Every structure is written in C-alpha cells, then in structure tokens.
Short mmCIF file of C-alpha atoms and ligand atoms in Angstrom, two decimals:
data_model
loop_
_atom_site.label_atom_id
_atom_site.label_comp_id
_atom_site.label_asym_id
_atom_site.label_seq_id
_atom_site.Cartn_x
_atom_site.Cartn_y
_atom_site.Cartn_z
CA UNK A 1 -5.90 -28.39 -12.95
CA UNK A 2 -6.45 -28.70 -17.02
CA UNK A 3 -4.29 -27.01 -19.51
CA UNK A 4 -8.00 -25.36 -20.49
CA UNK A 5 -8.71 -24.69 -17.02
CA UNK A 6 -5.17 -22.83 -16.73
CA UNK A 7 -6.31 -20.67 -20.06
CA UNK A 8 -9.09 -19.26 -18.26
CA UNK A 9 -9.19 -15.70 -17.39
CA UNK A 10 -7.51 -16.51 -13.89
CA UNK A 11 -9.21 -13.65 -11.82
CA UNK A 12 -12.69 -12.58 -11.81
CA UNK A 13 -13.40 -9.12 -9.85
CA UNK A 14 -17.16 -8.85 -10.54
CA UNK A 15 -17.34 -9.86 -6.28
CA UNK A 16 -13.98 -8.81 -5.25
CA UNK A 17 -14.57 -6.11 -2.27
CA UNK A 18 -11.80 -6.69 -0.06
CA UNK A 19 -8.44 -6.67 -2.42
CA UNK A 20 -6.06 -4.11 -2.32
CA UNK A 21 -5.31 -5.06 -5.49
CA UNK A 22 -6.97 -4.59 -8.74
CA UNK A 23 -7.67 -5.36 -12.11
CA UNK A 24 -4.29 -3.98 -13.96
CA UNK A 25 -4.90 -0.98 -16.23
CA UNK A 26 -4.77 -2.59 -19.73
CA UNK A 27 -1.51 -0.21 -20.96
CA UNK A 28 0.17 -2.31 -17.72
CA UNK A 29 -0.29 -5.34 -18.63
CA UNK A 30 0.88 -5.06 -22.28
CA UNK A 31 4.02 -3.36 -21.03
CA UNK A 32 4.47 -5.80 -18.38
CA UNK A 33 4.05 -8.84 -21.13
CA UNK A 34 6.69 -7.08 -23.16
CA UNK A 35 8.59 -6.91 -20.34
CA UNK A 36 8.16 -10.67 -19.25
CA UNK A 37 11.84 -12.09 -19.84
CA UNK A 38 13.67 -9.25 -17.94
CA UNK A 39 15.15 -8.75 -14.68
CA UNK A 40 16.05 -5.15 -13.45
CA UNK A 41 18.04 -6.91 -10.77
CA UNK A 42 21.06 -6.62 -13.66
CA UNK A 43 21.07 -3.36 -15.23
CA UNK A 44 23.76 -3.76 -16.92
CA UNK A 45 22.04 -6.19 -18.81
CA UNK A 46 18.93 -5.46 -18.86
CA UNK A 47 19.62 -1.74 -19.29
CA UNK A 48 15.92 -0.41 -20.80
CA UNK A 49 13.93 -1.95 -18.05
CA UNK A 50 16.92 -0.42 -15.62
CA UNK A 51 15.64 3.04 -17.33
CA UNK A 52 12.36 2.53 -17.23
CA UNK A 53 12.36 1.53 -13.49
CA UNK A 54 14.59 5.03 -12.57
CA UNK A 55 11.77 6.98 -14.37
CA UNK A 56 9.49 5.01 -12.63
CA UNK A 57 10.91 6.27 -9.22
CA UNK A 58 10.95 9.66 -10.25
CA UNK A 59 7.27 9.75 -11.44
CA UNK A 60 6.59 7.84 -7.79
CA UNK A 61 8.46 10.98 -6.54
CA UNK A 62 6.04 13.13 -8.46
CA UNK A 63 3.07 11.26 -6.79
CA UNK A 64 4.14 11.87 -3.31
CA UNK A 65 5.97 15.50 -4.15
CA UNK A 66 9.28 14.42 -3.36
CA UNK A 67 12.16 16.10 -5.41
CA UNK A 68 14.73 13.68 -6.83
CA UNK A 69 13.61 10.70 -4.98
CA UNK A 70 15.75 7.46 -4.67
CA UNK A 71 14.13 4.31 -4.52
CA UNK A 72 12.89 1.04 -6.30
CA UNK A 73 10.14 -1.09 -7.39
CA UNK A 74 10.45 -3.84 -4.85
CA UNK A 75 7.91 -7.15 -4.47
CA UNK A 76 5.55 -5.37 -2.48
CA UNK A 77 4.69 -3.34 0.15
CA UNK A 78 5.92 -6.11 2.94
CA UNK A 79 9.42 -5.38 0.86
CA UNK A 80 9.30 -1.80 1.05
CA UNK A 81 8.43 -1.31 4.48
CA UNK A 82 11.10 -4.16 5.22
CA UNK A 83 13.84 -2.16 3.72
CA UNK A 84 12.86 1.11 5.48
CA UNK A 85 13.18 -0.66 8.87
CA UNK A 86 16.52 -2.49 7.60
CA UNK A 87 17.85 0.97 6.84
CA UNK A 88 17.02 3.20 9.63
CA UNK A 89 18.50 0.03 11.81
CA UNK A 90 21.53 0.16 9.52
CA UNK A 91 22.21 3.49 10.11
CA UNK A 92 21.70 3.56 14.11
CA UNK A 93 23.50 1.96 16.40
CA UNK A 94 23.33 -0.90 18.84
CA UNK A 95 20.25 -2.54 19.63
CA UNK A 96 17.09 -0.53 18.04
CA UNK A 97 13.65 -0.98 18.04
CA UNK A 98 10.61 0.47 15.71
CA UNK A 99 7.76 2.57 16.93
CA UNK A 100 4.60 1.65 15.27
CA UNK A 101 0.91 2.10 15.68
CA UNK A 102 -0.82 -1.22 16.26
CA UNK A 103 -2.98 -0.13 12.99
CA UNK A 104 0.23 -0.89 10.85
CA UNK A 105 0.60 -4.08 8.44
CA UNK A 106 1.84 -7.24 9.81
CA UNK A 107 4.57 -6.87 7.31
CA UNK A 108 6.17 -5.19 10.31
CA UNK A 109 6.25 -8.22 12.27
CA UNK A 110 7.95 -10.09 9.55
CA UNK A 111 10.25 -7.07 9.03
CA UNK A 112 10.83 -6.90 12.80
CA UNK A 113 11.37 -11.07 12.33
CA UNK A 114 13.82 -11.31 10.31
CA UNK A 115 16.00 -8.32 11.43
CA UNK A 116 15.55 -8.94 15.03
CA UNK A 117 14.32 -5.72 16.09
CA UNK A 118 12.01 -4.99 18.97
CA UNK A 119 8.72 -3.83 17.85
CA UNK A 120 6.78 -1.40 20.26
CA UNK A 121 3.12 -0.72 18.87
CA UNK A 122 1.54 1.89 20.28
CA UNK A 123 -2.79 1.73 20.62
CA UNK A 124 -4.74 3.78 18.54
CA UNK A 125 -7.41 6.24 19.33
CA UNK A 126 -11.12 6.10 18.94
CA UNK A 127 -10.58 7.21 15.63
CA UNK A 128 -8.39 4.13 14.85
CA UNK A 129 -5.08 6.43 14.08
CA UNK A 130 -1.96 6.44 16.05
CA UNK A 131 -2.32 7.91 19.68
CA UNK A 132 0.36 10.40 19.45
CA UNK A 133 0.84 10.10 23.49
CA UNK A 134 1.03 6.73 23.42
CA UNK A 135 3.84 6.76 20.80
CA UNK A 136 5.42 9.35 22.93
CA UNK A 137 5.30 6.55 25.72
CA UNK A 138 6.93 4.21 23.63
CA UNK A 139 9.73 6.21 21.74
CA UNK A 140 12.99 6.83 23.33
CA UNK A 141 17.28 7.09 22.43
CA UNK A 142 16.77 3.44 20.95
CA UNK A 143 13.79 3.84 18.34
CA UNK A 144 15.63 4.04 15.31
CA UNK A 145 12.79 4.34 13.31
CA UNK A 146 8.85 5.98 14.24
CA UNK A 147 5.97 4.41 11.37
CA UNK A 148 2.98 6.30 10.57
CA UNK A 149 0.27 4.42 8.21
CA UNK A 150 -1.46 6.76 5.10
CA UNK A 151 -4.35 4.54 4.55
CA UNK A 152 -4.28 2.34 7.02
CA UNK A 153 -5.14 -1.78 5.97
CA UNK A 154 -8.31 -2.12 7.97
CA UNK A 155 -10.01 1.30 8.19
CA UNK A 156 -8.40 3.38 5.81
CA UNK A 157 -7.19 6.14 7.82
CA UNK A 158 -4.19 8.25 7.81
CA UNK A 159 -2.20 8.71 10.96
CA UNK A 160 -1.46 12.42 12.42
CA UNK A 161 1.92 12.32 9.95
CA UNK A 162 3.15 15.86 11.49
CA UNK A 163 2.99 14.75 15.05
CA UNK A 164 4.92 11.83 14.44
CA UNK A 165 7.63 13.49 12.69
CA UNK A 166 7.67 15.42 15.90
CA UNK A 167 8.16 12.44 17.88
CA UNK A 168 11.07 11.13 15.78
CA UNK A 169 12.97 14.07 15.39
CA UNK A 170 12.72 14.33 19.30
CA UNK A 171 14.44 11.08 19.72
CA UNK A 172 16.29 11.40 16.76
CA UNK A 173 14.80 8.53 15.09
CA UNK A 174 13.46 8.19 11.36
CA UNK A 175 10.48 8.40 9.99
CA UNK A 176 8.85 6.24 7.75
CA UNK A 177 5.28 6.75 6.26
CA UNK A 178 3.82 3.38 5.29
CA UNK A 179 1.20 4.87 1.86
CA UNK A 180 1.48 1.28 0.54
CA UNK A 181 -2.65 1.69 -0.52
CA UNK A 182 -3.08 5.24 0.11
CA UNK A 183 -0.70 6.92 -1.51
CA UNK A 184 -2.15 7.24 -4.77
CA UNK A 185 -5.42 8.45 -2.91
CA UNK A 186 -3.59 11.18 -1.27
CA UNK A 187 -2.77 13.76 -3.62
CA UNK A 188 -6.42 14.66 -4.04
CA UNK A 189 -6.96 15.10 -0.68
CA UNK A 190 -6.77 17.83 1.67
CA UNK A 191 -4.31 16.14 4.34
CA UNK A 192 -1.66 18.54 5.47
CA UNK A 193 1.79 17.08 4.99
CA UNK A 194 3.64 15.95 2.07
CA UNK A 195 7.18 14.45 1.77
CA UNK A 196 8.99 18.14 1.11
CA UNK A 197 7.32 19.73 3.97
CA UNK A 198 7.73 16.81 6.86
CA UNK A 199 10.68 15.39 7.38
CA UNK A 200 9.60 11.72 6.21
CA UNK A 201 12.84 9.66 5.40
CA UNK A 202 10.97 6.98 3.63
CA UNK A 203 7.76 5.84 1.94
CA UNK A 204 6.12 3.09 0.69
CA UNK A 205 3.75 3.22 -2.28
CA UNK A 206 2.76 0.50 -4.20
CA UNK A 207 1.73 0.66 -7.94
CA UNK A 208 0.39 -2.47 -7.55
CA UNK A 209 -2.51 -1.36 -5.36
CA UNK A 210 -4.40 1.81 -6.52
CA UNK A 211 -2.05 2.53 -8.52
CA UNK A 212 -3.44 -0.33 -11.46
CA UNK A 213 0.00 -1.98 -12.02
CA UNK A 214 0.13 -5.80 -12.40
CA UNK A 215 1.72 -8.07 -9.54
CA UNK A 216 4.67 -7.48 -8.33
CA UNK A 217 5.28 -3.80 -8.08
CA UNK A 218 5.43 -2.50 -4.62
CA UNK A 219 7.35 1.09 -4.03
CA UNK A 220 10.72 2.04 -1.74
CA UNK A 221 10.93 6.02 -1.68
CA UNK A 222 14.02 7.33 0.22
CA UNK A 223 14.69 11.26 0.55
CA UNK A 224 18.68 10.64 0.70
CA UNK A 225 20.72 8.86 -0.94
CA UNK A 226 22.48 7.62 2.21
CA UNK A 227 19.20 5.20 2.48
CA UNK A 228 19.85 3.33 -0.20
CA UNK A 229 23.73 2.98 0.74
CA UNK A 230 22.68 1.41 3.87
CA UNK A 231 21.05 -1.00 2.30
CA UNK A 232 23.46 -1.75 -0.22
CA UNK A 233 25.14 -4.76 -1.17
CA UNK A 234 28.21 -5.79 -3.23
CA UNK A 235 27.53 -7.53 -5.83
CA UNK A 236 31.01 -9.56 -7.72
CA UNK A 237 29.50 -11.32 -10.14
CA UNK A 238 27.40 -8.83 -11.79
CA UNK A 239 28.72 -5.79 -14.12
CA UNK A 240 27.31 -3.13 -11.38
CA UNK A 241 28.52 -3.00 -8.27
CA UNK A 242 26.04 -2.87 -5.33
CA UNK A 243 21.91 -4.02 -5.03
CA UNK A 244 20.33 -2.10 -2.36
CA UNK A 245 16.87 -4.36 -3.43
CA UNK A 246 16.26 -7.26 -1.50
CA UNK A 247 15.42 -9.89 -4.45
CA UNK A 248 17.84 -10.27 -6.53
CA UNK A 249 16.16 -11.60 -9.67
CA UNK A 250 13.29 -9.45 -10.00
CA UNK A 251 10.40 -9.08 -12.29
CA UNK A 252 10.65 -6.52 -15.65
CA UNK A 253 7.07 -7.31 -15.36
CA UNK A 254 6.10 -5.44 -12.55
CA UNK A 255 8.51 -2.53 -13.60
CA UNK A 256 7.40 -1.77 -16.96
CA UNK A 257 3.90 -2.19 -15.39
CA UNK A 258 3.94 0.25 -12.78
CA UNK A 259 5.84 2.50 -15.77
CA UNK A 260 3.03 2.11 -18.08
CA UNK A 261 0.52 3.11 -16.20
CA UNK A 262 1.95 5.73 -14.45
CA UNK A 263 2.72 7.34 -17.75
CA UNK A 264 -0.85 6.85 -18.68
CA UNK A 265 -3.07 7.96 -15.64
CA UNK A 266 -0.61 10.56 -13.41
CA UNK A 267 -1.76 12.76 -12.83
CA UNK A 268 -5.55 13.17 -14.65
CA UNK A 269 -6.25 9.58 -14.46
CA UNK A 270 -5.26 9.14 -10.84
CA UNK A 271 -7.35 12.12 -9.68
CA UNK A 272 -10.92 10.96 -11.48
CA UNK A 273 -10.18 7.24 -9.94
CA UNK A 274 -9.73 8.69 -6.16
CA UNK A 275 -12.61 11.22 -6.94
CA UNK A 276 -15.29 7.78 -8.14
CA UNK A 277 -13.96 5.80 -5.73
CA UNK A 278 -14.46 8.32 -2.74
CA UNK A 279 -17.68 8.70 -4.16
CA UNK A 280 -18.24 4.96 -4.26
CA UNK A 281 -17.12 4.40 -0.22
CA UNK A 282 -19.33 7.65 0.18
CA UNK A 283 -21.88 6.25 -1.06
CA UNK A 284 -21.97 2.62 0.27
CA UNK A 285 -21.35 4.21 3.70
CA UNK A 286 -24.39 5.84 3.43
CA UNK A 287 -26.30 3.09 2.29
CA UNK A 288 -25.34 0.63 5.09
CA UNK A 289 -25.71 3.79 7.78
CA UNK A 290 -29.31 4.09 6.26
CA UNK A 291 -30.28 0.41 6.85
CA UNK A 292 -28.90 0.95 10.41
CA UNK A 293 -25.57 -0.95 10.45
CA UNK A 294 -22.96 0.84 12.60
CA UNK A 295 -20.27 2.16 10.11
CA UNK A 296 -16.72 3.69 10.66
CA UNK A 297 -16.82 7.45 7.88
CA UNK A 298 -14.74 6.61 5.02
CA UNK A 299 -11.87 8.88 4.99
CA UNK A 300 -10.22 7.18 1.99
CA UNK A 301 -11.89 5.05 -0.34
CA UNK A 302 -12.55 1.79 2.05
CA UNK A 303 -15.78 1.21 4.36
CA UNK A 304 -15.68 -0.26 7.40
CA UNK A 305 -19.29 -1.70 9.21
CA UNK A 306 -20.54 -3.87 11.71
CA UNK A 307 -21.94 -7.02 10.33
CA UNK A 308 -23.32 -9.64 12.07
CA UNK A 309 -21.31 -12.73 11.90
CA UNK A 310 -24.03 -14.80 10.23
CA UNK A 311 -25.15 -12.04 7.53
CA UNK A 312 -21.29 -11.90 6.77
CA UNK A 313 -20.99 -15.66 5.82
CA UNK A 314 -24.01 -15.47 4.26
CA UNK A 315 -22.62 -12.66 2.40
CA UNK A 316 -19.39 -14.63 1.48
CA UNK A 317 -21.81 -18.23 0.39
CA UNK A 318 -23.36 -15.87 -2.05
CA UNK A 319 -19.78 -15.26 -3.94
CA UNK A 320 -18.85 -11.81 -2.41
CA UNK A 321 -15.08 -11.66 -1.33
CA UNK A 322 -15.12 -9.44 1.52
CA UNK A 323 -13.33 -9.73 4.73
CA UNK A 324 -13.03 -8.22 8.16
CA UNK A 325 -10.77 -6.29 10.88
CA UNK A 326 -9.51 -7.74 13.79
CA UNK A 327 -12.20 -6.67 15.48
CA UNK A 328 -14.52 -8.30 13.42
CA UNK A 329 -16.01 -5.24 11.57
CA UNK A 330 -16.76 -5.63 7.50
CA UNK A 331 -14.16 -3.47 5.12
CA UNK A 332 -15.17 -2.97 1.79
CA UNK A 333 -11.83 -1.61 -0.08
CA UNK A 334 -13.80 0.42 -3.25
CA UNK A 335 -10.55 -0.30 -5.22
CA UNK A 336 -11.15 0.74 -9.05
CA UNK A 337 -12.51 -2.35 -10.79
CA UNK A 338 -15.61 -1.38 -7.57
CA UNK A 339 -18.07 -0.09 -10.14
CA UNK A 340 -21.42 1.75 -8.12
CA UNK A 341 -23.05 -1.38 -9.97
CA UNK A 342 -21.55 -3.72 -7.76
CA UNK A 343 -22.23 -1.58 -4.66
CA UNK A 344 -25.90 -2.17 -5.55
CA UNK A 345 -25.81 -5.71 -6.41
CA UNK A 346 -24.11 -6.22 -3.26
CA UNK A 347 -26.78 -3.97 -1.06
CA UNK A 348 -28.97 -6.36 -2.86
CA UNK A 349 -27.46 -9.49 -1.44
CA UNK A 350 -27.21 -7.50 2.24
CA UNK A 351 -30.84 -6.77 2.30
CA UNK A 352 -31.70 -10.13 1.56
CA UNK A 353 -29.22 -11.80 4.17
CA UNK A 354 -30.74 -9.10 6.65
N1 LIG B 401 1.14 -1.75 3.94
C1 LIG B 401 -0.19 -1.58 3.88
C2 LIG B 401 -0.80 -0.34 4.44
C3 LIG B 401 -1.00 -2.55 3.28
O1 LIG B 401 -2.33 -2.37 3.25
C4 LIG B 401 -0.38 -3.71 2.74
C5 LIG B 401 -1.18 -4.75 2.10
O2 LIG B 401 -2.36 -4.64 1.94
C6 LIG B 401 1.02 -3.83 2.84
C7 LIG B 401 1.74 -2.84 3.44
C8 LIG B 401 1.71 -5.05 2.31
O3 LIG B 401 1.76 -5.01 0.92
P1 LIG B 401 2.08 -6.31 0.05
O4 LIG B 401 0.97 -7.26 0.31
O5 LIG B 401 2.13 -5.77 -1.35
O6 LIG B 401 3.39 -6.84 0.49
#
C-alpha cells in the first residue's frame, strides 16, 4: 500500500449493513487522538486517563442502572465476556462449566478455550432466545456461571433475563448478561429487568458498538467488588498493585473515546439514536415483508430475512457489506451511520437483484 493510499479516509460506511460497529461520534475521536500516547494499564502514570476511565465505568453504570458499578474498558466484548467467565470460574470450585444459549458469541468458545471450561449451550426457541427448559437441562452444582444474550449477534433478541437468573440462583451459579450491542438500545425499551432488580453479577457493554466510541472500547460491569478481586493480578513492577484487565498495555484511545461520547450523548443522545434506528429496522422490515421475503420482527434495531443465496451475492458484487446467520438468513444491523437513505438505495439494489 502507498503512503497516499494509507492517508485515505480508511473506512467508508455509505454500504456498511452488517457492522456492529460504527462511524465514531466526532467528540470520540478527538478525545481519543488526544488520548493516543496513553495507557490506562498504569495509572499511576497515566493518572487522567486512569480518571477518566473510572468515570467512564460509572456513567456505563448509569446506562445499565447499576449503582456504583466496578468494571473496565477492556478490548472488546470477546474481553469482557472472557473475564466474566474467568471470574465466576475463579470464584467456584473444582471443575466448572458455563451455561449458554447457542445464540451467544463465539467469544465464548474462545473464553471457554483458553480457560478450559466445559461449555454446555442450550437450543433456542422458535423465537431464537434461550429455551429456559433446556437451560434447566443443562445447569447443575457445576455451572459456575448461566449467560443470557441482550441483543443477541444474529437476530437481535434479548433472552428471558429473569428466568435465567432463576436458573442460576437455583444452582447457585452466576449470572452474566452478555449487552455487548444491545445495551445501549435497552434503556429505551420496555424489557423488564435491569441490573438493580435481577441479580445479574456481570455485564458486558461495549462503547464501541452503539455506543459511537472508536476501536477498542469494549465494557466489563461487575456488581461486587469481589469480581474484580478474582480477577486480579499482582503487578511488581508497576506503582499500583494489582490489574484485574487482561491486556496489560492498553489503549487511552479507546478510554477517552468511550468517555467523550458518553459525556456527550447519555442520556438524550442515546435515546433519539435507539428511537431512528428502531425506526430504521422497522421500517426495512416492512419493506422486505412487503416484497414477500420471509423476515424475523426486529425487536432491536437489526433485521433478519431470507435471501436467496444468489440475490445475496449479487447484493454483496454491488458493494453492500451485509452478511448472514448460521442459518443462512440476511441481518441488516441499522447501526447509526444506517441513514433511511441507505435503506432505500439498498431496496433499490434488492429489487433489481430480485
Ligand atoms: N457479544 C456480542 C453480543 C456481540 O455481538 C459481539 C460482537 O459482535 C461480541 C460479544 C464480541 O465483541 P468484540 O468483537 O468487540 O470482541
């Protein structure tokens, strides 16, 4: 590649339909350029980005309505959910394994990986959210740890969060909710749970998803402070003592991002983005129904349709960047740089692929 090639603006997302990331809110990305050169890996060092990431976690605690949360900015959402398996095994003991509905990430396959834990996924229902019966199957004195999914990866849709935390506290396991996409959605909405009233022992939510922080700024939310002991680490050659995080050197970047922008669009900001993009899924839902493709009701901002396999390529030769589910359906993620203008130019492009 060119030095001038390099220069150019690196990402384009005029035909971008099936990121969960976006284009960073512009208050982000000046904060995060600022913030280039510092690593909140070493507070002690780095001590304003070590503040800004602490408020950070408390305005993520805001977001999800939990009361002094404790927590980091970690890489990502394959991080976060890591660490909330690492420290539910942590804190059990002997041989665990992690309850899961097959709907959930792959990053719990890697997290399963690397701390050789047995993961038991448990089917989902015609609805595509965790079968509560089948988890019940699959939980018992060993889970250490039950997962529900709030906005799930493929279809958007947030697992019976109650019911689970009925399971776990049943078999005395943890709960984790995964809200790496979702959980800036789900404040506006009417679901009935929130990190107060359940007992949900740790959350994922990433600012760098809906929440318009730049790459890398994924969320860890613990309840107790006993999470982020397990998970800690001592650390001799540094001036604090113990690193719960799992990098080491990480990015200023993504903290003063996700700061930035949380400052700027919690919660007014947030609320009109969920309530265009709803609108958006809404809309494209309809559109697709209309022209008689079978599609799965957007219950978060993210679409999910059958597409035959030769209008999809055709789809993707004509520059669109859309993907599909396992099972082969389309999923269009109406993240906020999806503008109704695109929807149209890409109904366009579907009609004439027809
Ligand atoms: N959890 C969910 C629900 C996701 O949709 C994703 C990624 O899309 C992840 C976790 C992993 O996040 P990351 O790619 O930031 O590691």
């Amino acid at each position: 590649m060119t030095r001038a090639e390099t220069r150019r603006a690196p990402q384009d997302f005029e035909r971008v339909l099936s990121s969960m990331c976006t284009d960073p809110h512009p208050a982000a990305r000046e904060a995060a350029e600022r913030f280039l050169a510092t690593n909140p890996g070493d507070p002690e060092t780095y001590p304003t980005v070590a503040d800004l990431e602490r408020e950070a976690v408390a305005m993520l605690g805001d977001v999800v309505a939990l009361d002094d949360p404790h927590g980091y900015v970690a890489a990502g959402g394959t991080e976060a959910n890591l660490q909330a398996v690492r420290a539910a095994r942590n804190l059990a003991d002997g041989d665990v394994n992690v309850v899961a509905p097959e709907s959930a990430h792959f990053s719990f396959q890697k997290a399963a990986d690397v701390l050789d834990v047995e993961l038991r996924l448990a089917p989902t229902d015609d609805d595509h959210r965790a079968d509560i019966d089948a988890v019940v199957d699959l939980a018992d004195d060993d889970t250490a740890v039950v997962v529900g999914v709030a906005g799930t990866t493929e279809y958007g849709r947030v697992d019976p969060i109650p019911a689970l935390a009925d399971v776990a506290a049943d078999v005395g396991a943890r709960l984790h909710v995964d809200a790496a996409w979702g959980g800036f959605f789900l404040p506006f909405t009417d679901h009935d749970w929130s990190f107060s009233d359940a007992p949900v022992d740790t959350m994922t939510i990433d600012p760098h998803k809906v929440g318009q922080a730049p790459v890398p700024a994924g969320g860890f939310l613990a309840r107790d402070p006993e999470t982020l002991d397990a998970l800690a680490i001592a650390t001799p050659y540094l001036e604090s003592d113990t690193q719960p995080t799992l990098g080491g050197t990480r990015s200023g970047g993504g903290v003063a991002g996700a700061h930035a922008v949380l400052s700027e669009l919690w919660p007014g900001g947030y609320r009109e983005q969920y309530e265009r993009s709803q609108a958006n899924a809404d809309y494209l839902a309809a559109e697709l129904s209309a022209r008689g493709y079978d599609v799965v009701d957007p219950e978060l901002p993210l679409v999910a349709a059958d597409l035959p396999d030769d209008e999809f390529h055709a789809l993707r030769d004509e520059g669109w960047r859309i993907s599909r589910t396992a099972s082969d359906a389309l999923r269009v993620v109406c993240m906020p740089h999806v503008t109704r203008e695109m929807l149209d130019a890409f109904l366009v492009d579907v009609d004439a692929v027809a």
